[in-house]
Amino acid sequence: MDLPLESLTEPARYPAVQYLKDASGNTGRLMSVQNALGDRGHQHGLRC
């Protein structure tokens, strides 16, 4: 089941969330998530 991009970016606002796991094998989706997180992901050290 693929979650909508908004469902993945919302938890990134919280410092307790440090990682996102994607098991789809779709590297394009991973890049979309990283782009959507932008600075929010880097501010909290979020890793994909």
PDB file of C-alpha atoms in Angstrom:
ATOM      1  CA  MET A   1       0.000   0.000   0.000  1.00  0.00           C
ATOM      2  CA  ASP A   2       1.457   3.352  -1.011  1.00  0.00           C
ATOM      3  CA  LEU A   3       0.688   6.198   1.341  1.00  0.00           C
ATOM      4  CA  PRO A   4      -0.004   9.603  -0.176  1.00  0.00           C
ATOM      5  CA  LEU A   5       2.981  11.937  -0.166  1.00  0.00           C
ATOM      6  CA  GLU A   6       1.213  14.251   2.309  1.00  0.00           C
ATOM      7  CA  SER A   7       0.929  11.376   4.781  1.00  0.00           C
ATOM      8  CA  LEU A   8       4.692  10.973   4.736  1.00  0.00           C
ATOM      9  CA  THR A   9       5.653  14.630   4.947  1.00  0.00           C
ATOM     10  CA  GLU A  10       3.359  15.528   7.866  1.00  0.00           C
ATOM     11  CA  PRO A  11       5.173  13.358  10.473  1.00  0.00           C
ATOM     12  CA  ALA A  12       8.497  14.838   9.320  1.00  0.00           C
ATOM     13  CA  ARG A  13       7.614  17.958  11.323  1.00  0.00           C
ATOM     14  CA  TYR A  14       8.208  16.065  14.558  1.00  0.00           C
ATOM     15  CA  PRO A  15      11.787  15.636  15.814  1.00  0.00           C
ATOM     16  CA  ALA A  16      10.937  12.183  17.197  1.00  0.00           C
ATOM     17  CA  VAL A  17      10.482  10.917  13.617  1.00  0.00           C
ATOM     18  CA  GLN A  18      13.984  10.327  12.296  1.00  0.00           C
ATOM     19  CA  TYR A  19      13.565   7.766   9.513  1.00  0.00           C
ATOM     20  CA  LEU A  20      11.212   6.823   6.721  1.00  0.00           C
ATOM     21  CA  LYS A  21      11.286   3.306   5.310  1.00  0.00           C
ATOM     22  CA  ASP A  22      10.230   2.713   1.732  1.00  0.00           C
ATOM     23  CA  ALA A  23      10.224  -0.868   0.519  1.00  0.00           C
ATOM     24  CA  SER A  24       8.644  -0.277  -2.881  1.00  0.00           C
ATOM     25  CA  GLY A  25      11.958  -0.245  -4.750  1.00  0.00           C
ATOM     26  CA  ASN A  26      10.715   2.792  -6.658  1.00  0.00           C
ATOM     27  CA  THR A  27      13.629   5.242  -6.504  1.00  0.00           C
ATOM     28  CA  GLY A  28      11.529   7.922  -8.183  1.00  0.00           C
ATOM     29  CA  ARG A  29       9.132   7.868  -5.240  1.00  0.00           C
ATOM     30  CA  LEU A  30      11.996   8.159  -2.778  1.00  0.00           C
ATOM     31  CA  MET A  31      13.277  11.223  -4.624  1.00  0.00           C
ATOM     32  CA  SER A  32       9.758  12.705  -4.558  1.00  0.00           C
ATOM     33  CA  VAL A  33       9.610  12.251  -0.788  1.00  0.00           C
ATOM     34  CA  GLN A  34      13.039  13.835  -0.318  1.00  0.00           C
ATOM     35  CA  ASN A  35      12.057  16.790  -2.507  1.00  0.00           C
ATOM     36  CA  ALA A  36       8.763  17.227  -0.660  1.00  0.00           C
ATOM     37  CA  LEU A  37      10.529  17.233   2.709  1.00  0.00           C
ATOM     38  CA  GLY A  38      13.020  19.856   1.589  1.00  0.00           C
ATOM     39  CA  ASP A  39      14.589  21.641   4.541  1.00  0.00           C
ATOM     40  CA  ARG A  40      12.211  20.032   7.027  1.00  0.00           C
ATOM     41  CA  GLY A  41      13.943  16.719   6.526  1.00  0.00           C
ATOM     42  CA  HIS A  42      17.391  18.222   6.912  1.00  0.00           C
ATOM     43  CA  GLN A  43      16.424  20.355   9.936  1.00  0.00           C
ATOM     44  CA  HIS A  44      15.537  17.278  11.943  1.00  0.00           C
ATOM     45  CA  GLY A  45      18.097  14.965  10.380  1.00  0.00           C
ATOM     46  CA  LEU A  46      15.347  12.906   8.764  1.00  0.00           C
ATOM     47  CA  ARG A  47      16.709  10.112   6.600  1.00  0.00           C
ATOM     48  CA  CYS A  48      14.953   8.167   3.878  1.00  0.00           C
TER      49      CYS A  48
END
